[in-house]
XYZ file of C-alpha atoms in Angstrom:
567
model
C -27.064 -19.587 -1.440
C -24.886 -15.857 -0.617
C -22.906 -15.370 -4.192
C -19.385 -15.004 -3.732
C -17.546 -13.265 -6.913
C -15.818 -15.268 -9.048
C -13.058 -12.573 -9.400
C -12.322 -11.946 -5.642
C -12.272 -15.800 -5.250
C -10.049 -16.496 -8.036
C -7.499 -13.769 -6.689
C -7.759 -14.342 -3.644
C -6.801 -17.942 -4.254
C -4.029 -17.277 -6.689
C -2.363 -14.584 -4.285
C -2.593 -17.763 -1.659
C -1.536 -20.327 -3.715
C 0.885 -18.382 -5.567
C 3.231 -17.705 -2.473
C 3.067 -20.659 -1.260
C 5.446 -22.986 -2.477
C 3.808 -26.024 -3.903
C 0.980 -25.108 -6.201
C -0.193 -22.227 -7.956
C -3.785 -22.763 -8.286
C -6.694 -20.888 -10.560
C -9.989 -21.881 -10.925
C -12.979 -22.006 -8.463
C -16.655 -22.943 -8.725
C -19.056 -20.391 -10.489
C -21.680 -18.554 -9.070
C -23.466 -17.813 -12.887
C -23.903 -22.163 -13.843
C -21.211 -23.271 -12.377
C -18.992 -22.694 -14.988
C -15.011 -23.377 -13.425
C -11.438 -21.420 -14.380
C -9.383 -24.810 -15.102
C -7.006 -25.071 -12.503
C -3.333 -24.971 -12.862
C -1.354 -26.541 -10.492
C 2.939 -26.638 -10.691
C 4.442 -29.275 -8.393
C 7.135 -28.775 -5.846
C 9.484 -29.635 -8.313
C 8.981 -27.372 -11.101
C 8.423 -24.322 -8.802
C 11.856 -24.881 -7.634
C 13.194 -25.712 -11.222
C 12.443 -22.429 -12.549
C 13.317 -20.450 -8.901
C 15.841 -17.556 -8.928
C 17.671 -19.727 -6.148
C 16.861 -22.421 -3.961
C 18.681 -22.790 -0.580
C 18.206 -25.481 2.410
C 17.112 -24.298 5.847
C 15.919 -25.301 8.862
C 12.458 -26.092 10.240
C 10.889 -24.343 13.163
C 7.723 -23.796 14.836
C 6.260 -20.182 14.458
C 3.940 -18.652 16.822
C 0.627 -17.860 15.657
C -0.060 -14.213 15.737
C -3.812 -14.360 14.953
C -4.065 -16.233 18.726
C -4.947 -14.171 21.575
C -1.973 -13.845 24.251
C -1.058 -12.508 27.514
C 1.537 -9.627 27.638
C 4.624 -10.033 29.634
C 6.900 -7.648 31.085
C 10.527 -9.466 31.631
C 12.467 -12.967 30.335
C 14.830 -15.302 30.797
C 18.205 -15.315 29.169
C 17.323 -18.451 27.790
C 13.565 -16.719 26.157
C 15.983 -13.814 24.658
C 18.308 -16.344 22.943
C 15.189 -17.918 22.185
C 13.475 -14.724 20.354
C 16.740 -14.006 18.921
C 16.981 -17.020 16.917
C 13.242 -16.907 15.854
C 13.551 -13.419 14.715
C 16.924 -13.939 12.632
C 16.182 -16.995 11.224
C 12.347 -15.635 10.282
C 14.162 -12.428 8.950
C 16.667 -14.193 6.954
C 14.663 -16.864 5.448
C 11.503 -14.773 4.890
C 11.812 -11.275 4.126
C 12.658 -10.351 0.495
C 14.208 -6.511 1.754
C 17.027 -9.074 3.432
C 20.072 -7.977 0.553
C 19.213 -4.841 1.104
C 19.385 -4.797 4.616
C 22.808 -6.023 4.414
C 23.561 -4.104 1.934
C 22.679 -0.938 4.229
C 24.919 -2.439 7.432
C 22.527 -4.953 8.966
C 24.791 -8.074 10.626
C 22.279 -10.447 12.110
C 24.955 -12.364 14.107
C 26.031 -9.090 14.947
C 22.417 -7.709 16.247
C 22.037 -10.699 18.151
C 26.098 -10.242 19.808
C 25.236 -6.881 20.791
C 21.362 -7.270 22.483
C 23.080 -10.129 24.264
C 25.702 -8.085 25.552
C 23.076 -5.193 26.221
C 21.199 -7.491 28.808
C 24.406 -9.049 30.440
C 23.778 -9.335 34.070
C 20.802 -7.138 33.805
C 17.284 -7.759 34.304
C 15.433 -8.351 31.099
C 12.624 -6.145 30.382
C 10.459 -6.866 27.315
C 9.659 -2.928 26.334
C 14.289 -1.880 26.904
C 14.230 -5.267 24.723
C 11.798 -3.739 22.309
C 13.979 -0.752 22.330
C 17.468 -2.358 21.870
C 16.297 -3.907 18.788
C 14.499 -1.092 17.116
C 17.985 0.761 17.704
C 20.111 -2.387 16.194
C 17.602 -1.835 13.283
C 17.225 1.559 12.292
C 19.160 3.109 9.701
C 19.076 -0.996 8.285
C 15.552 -0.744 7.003
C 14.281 1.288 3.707
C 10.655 -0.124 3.767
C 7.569 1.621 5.157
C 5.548 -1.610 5.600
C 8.010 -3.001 8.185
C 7.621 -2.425 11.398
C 7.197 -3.846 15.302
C 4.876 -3.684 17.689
C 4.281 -4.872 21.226
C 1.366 -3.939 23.143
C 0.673 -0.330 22.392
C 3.710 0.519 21.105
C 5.016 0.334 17.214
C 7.717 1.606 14.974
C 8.284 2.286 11.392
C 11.676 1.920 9.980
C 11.644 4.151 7.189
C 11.512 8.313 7.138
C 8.704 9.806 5.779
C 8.658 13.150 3.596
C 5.457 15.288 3.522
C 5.043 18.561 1.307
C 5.315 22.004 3.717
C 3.584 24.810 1.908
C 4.183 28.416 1.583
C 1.726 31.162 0.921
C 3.226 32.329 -2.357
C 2.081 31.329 -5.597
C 3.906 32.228 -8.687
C 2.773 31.701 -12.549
C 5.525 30.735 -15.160
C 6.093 33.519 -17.802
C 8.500 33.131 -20.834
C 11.311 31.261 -18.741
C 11.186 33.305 -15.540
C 8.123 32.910 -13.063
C 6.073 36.297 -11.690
C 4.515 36.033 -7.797
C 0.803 36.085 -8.374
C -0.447 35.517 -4.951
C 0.954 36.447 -1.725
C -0.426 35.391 1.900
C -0.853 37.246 5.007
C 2.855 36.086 6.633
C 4.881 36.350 3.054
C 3.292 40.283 2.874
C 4.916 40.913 5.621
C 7.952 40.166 4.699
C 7.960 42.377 2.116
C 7.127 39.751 -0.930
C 4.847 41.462 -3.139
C 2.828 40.250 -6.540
C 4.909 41.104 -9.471
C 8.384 40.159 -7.906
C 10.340 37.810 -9.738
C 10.817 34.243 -8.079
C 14.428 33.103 -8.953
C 14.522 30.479 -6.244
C 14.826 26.547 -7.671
C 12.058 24.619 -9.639
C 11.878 21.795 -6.943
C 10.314 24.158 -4.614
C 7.374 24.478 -7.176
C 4.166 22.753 -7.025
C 1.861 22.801 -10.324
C -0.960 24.402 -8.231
C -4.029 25.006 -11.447
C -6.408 25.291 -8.094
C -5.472 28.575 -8.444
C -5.633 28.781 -12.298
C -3.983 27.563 -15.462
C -0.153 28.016 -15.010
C 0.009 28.381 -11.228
C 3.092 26.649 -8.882
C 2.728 26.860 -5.120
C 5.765 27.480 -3.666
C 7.158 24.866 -1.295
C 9.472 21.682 -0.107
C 9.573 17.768 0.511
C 11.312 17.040 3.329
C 11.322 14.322 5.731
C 8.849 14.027 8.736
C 9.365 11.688 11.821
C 5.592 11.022 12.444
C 4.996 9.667 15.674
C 4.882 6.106 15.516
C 1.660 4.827 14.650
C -0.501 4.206 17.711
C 1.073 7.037 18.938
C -0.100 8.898 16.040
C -3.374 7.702 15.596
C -6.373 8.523 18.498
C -9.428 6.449 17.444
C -12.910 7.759 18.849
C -16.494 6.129 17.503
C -15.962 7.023 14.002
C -12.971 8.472 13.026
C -9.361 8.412 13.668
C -7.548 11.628 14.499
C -4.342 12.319 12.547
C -1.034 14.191 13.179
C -1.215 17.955 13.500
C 0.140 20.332 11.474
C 4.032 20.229 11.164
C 5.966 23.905 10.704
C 9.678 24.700 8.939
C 11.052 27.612 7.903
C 12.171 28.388 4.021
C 14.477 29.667 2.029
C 13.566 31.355 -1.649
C 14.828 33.030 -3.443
C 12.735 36.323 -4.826
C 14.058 39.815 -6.942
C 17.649 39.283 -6.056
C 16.858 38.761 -1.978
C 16.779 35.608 0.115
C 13.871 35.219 2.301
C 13.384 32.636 5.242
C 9.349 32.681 4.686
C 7.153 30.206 6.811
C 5.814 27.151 5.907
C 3.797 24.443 7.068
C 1.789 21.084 6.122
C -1.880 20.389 5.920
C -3.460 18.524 8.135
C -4.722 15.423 6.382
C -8.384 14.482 6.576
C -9.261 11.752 9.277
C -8.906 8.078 8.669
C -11.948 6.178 9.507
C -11.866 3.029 11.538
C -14.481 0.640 9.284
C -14.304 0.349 5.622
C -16.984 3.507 3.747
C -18.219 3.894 1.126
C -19.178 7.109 -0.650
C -20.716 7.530 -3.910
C -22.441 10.990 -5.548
C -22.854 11.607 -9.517
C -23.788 14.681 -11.526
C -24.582 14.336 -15.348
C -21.281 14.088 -16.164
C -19.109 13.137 -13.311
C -19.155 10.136 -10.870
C -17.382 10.883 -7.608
C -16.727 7.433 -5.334
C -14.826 7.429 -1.999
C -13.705 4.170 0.073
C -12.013 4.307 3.333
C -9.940 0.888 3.486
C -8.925 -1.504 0.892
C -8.382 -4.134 4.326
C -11.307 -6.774 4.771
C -12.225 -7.199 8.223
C -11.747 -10.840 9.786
C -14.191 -13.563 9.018
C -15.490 -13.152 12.193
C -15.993 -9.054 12.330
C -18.900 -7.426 13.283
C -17.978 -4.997 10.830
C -17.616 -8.028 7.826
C -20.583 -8.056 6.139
C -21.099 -4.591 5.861
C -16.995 -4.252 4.531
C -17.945 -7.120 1.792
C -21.272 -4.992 0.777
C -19.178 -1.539 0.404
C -16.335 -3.455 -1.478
C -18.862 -4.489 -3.900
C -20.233 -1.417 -4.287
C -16.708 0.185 -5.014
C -16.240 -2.833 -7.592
C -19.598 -2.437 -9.078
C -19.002 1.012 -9.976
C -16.466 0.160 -12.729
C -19.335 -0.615 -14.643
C -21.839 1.578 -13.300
C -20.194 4.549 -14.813
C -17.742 3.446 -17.315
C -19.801 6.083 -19.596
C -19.328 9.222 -17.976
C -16.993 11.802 -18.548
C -15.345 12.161 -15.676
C -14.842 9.345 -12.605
C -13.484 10.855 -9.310
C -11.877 8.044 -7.042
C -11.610 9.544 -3.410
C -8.787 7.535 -1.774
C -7.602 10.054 1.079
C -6.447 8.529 4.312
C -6.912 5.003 2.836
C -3.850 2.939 3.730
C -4.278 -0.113 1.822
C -5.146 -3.846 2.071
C -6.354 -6.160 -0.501
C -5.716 -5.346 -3.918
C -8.332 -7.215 -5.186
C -10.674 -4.790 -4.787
C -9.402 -2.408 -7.083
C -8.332 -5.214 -9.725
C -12.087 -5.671 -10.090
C -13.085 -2.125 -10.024
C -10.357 -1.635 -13.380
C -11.764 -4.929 -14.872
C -15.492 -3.408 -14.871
C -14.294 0.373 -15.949
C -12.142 -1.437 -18.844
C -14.422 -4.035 -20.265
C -17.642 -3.165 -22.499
C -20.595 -3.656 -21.107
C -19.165 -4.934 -17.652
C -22.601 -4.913 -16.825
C -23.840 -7.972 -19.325
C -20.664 -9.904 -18.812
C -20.659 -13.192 -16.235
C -18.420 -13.031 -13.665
C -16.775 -16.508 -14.712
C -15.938 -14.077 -18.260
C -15.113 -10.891 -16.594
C -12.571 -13.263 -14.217
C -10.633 -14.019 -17.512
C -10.989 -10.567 -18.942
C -8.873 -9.734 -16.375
C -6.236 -12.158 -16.648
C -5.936 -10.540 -20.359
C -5.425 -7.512 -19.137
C -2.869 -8.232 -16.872
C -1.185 -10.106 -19.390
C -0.716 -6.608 -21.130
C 1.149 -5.647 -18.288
C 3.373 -8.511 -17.367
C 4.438 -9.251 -20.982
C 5.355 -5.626 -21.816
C 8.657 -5.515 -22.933
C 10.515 -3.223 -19.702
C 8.243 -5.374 -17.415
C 10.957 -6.321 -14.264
C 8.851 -9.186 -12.391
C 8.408 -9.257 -9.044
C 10.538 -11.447 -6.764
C 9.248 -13.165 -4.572
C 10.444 -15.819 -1.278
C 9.104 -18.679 0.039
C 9.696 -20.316 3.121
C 8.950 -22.637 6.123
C 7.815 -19.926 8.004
C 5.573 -17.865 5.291
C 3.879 -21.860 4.565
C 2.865 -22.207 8.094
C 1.630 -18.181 8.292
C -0.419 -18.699 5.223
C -2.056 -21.619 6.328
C -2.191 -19.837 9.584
C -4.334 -16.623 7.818
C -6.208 -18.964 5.464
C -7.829 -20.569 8.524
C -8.862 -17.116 10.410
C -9.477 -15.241 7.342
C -11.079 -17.387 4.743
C -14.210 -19.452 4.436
C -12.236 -23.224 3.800
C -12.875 -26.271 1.146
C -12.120 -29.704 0.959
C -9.702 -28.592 -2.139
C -7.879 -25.978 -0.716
C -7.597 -27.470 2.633
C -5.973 -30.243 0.706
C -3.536 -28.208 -0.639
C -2.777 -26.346 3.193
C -1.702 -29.547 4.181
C 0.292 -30.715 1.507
C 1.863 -27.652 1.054
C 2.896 -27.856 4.911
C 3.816 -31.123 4.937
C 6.664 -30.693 1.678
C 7.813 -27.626 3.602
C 8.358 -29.503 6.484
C 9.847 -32.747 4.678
C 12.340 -30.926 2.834
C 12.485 -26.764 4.206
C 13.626 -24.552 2.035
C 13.812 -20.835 1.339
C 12.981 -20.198 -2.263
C 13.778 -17.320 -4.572
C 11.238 -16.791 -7.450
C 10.184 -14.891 -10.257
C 6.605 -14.346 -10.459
C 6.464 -13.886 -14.141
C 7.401 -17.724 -14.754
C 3.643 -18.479 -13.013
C 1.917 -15.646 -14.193
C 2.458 -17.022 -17.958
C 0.626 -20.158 -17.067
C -2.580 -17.991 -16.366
C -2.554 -16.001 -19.828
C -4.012 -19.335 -22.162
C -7.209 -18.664 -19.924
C -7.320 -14.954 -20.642
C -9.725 -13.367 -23.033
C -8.792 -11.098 -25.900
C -9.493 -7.570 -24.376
C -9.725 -4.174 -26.725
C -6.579 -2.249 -26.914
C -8.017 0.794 -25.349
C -10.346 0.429 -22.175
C -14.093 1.265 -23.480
C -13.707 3.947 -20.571
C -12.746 7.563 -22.312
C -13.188 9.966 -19.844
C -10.615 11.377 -17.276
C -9.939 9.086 -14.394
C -9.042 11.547 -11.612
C -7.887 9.855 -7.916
C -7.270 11.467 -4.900
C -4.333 10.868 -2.511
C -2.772 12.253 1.065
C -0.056 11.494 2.883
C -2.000 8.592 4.304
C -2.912 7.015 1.492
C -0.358 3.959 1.369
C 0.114 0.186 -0.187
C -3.262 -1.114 -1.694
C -3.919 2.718 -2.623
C -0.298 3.322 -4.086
C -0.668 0.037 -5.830
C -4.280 1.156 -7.218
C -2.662 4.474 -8.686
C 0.288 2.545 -10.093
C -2.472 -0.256 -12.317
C -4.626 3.174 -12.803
C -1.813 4.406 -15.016
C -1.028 0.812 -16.150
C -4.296 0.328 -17.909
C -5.255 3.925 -18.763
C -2.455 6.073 -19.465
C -3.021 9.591 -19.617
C -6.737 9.369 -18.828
C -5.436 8.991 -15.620
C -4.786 12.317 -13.366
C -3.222 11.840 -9.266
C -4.696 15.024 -7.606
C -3.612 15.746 -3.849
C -0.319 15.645 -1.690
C 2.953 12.987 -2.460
C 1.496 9.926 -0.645
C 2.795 7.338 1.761
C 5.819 5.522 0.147
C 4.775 2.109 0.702
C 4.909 0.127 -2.333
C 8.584 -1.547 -2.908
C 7.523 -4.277 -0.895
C 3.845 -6.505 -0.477
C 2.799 -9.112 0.598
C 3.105 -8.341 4.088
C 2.950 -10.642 6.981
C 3.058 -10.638 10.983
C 5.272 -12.994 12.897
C 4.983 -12.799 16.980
C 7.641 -13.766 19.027
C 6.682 -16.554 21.608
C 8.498 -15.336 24.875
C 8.298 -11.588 24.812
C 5.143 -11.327 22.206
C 6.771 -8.477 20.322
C 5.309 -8.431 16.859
C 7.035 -7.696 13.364
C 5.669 -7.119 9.972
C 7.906 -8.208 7.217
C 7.132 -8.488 3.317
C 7.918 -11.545 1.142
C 7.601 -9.873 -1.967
C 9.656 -6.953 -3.609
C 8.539 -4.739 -6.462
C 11.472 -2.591 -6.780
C 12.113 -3.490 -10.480
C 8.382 -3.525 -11.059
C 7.774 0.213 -9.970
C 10.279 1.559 -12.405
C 7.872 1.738 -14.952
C 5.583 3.668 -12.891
C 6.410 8.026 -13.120
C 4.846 9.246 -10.421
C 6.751 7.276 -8.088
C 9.604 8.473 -6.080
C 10.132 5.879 -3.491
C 9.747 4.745 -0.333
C 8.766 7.156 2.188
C 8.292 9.861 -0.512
C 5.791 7.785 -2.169
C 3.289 9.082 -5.738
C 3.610 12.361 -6.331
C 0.102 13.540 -7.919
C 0.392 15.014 -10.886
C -1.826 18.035 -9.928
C -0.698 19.379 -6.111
C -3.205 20.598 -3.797
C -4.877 20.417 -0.172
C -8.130 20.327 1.353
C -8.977 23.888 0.858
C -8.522 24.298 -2.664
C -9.355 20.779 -3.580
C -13.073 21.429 -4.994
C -11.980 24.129 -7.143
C -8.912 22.009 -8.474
C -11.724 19.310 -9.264
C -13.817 21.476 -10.535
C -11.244 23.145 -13.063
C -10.124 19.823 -14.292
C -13.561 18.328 -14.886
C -15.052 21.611 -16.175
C -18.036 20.585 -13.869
C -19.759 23.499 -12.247
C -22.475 21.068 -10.451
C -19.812 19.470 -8.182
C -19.413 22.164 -6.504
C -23.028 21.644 -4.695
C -22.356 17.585 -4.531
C -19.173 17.621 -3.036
C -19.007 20.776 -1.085
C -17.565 19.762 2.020
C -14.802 17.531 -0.041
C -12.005 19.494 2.104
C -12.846 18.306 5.747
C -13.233 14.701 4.738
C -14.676 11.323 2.248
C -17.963 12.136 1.081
């Protein structure tokens, strides 16, 4: 019989059972003697005794977007006022950015006045349709995971801002900072080493790729990307990113204001299938993995996803004793956060290795208790609603291998929604307590010591963001973010796709948001200006930046092509 870890199974069946509205259920058979996580279920009726708020809605029938469909090019009056309803009512009841949409100038009665009025006594096309409402939207939305789609078309709502570099490097000395480093365009300007930089701090980049001490001198500012599939160009094994962007900027240097040149890196190429990498010296482990998003249940690419996602996990305990573990997460824009849960549960635990999977599961639980009981904790909120019930049950079904228990709890989930619909306003940390009597007592300190060093890009978004954010949870200062400010994806999860039925345009909304949550968490700036590493650097200086911090002189063979791409 194929073992199935206990710890994927158990999350995954606690991040199903926990949005939906009825149950929140842990516990699943054992693959090490069949050992089982007692199960906690809450009825209907305490989950909405202990909800933030609780208000009546209607019931309607959603689409379901994991169906194939046929593409249409105009509709009826009647199919717009149709769509219109679906998306308002899905948007208001469902998606947990909602207040603050209004709160930035969205009117849904107003959006769905005014693409009435667009269309009036015109011919309804589905793409001017498309465009109407991404224009009623923008401006509205301050969320990088939602978006539409329809066909081969998307859109992103909010900006993104990428790092532009300059070719001047400056070192700080006393409390002024010398140039130390000048490029080909700066020189001829007339910038030379020695001058003093007087320009402001925010347009310096600790840069120790260069040496102890050493800012690059540059600037965040915002990027429209090309909307995603205009953006991305997949071939056979690789997906071709934006190009190179170019500004011009101002600094400051010896009393004179120069507009020097500056530009951003091109990011390395996100691959299509989930990869794994993995290469080790004596002292340093160095793992990459391309996608944290499991394919469907019936992929091609599946099995081979599952194998490299247990290899990522597995590696937590495979070198929880070196000195230094390097975490290659360029380009990788999220998915299941599972993966990583278990890959901190190994590196944390002693002897990972020894310990069941049935203990390790409840290892884990302790040390996410650490987390949600800390004092400045700010749960997550969370929404529930007719339309996420039937979506879940909806994903189970295509993405999940189903039993008589959970099927059980599909339907009856389904069936309260439908008997008494509801939209329901919760805080996660009233369900999250039930879980900690099943936790194990974990060590204060992970038995991990060395420095835990991740790599990010401006593509590395969600899953990846949230993997950096637990990094630092659990180990502190052992942790160090080397690379470029990353996506900005991370104020809200749990993100779903609704299709409507008459033109087939697709939008991604989140139920969950973790604005409160990501306080805690330093290197975060925000949506669309993401983690900021705490070391800056790009492809071209990246080995030498590793190999400073590690003080590992035989990475330089094993990952000597790091710039161009995952090893």
């Amino acid at each position: 019989m194929k073992k199935v870890s206990l710890i994927q199974k158990n999350l995954t069946m606690l991040a199903f059972a926990g949005i939906l509205s009825s149950f929140w259920l842990l516990g699943c058979a054992s693959t090490s003697g069949g050992n089982t996580l007692p199960s906690v279920h809450v009825t209907s009726e305490e989950f909405k005794a202990n909800a933030l708020k609780v208000e009546p809605c209607e019931w309607k029938d959603i689409e379901n977007p994991y169906e194939n469909f046929n593409s249409v090019e105009k509709i009826s009056e009647d199919q717009l006022e149709k769509d219109l309803d679906m998306f308002c009512w899905i948007f208001k009841t469902t998606y947990a950015g909602y207040e603050n949409a209004c709160e930035r100038g969205l009117d849904l009665e107003l959006l769905k006045k005014n693409i009435k009025n667009h269309f009036e006594g015109k011919e309804i096309s589905v793409e001017e349709f498309f465009e109407v409402l991404k224009a009623e939207l923008s401006g509205k939305i301050q969320d990088t995971h939602f978006s539409i789609h329809l066909n081969n078309w998307s859109w992103h709502f909010c900006d993104n801002y990428i790092v532009y570099w300059s070719d001047i490097f400056v070192k700080k000395t006393g409390d002024s900072f010398e140039v130390v480093e000048v490029g080909e365009d700066s020189a001829k300007l007339g910038i030379k080493t020695g001058s003093k930089y007087e320009g402001s701090t925010e347009n310096l980049f600790y840069y120790p790729g260069k040496g102890e001490g050493i800012y690059r001198v540059g600037e965040i500012e915002k990027a429209r990307l090309p909307a995603y599939s205009q953006m991305l160009k997949k071939t056979d094994d690789k997906i071709n990113v934006a190009p190179s962007q170019e500004k011009s900027l101002l600094v400051s240097i010896d009393g004179k204001v120069y507009e020097i040149h500056a530009k951003s890196e091109v990011p390395i190429n996100m691959l299509p299938n989930v990869r794994y990498g993995e290469k080790q010296t004596e002292n340093s482990a160095y793992i990459s993995l391309s996608s944290f998003q499991q394919p469907p249940a019936d992929s091609k690419y599946r099995r081979g996803a599952d194998k490299n996602f247990q290899k990522f996990m597995k590696a937590g305990s495979n070198f929880q004793d070196k000195k230094n573990i390097i975490v290659d997460l360029r380009s990788n824009s999220g998915g299941y956060d599972t993966y990583g849960t278990n890959f901190f549960i190994n590196l944390y635990v002693p002897g990972s290795k020894n310990v069941s999977e049935y203990d390790l599961a409840r290892y884990g639980i302790g040390i996410a208790s650490k987390f949600w009981k800390a004092e400045n904790f700010v749960p997550a909120k969370q929404v529930q609603s007719p339309a996420l019930t039937q979506l879940e049950a909806m994903k189970y079904k295509k993405f999940n291998t189903q039993t008589r228990e959970a099927d059980n709890i599909v339907e009856n989930m389904l069936l309260e929604q439908k008997n008494a619909p509801c939209k329901i306003t919760y805080d996660s940390r009233n369900f999250l307590d039930k879980m900690a009597e099943h936790a194990l007592p974990v060590p204060e300190k992970p038995h991990f010591t060395g420095k835990l060093i991740i790599l990010i890009d401006r593509n590395s978004a969600s899953a990846t963001e949230e993997f950096v954010w637990t990094a630092k949870e659990d180990f502190g200062n052992q942790v160090i973010v080397v690379g470029e400010n990353s996506s900005g994806c991370c104020e809200y999860w749990n993100v779903n796709p609704f299709r409507l039925s008459e033109s087939k345009i697709v939008f991604y909304i989140s139920a969950t948001e973790m604005t409160g949550s990501l306080k805690r968490f330093k290197n975060w700036h925000g949506e669309g200006f993401g983690v900021y590493p705490d070391v800056w650097t790009n492809g071209v200086d990246l080995l030498e930046t590793l190999v400073n911090l590690t003080s590992d002189e035989s990475l330089r063979e094993k990952i000597q092509n790091i710039e161009w791409g995952l090893q």
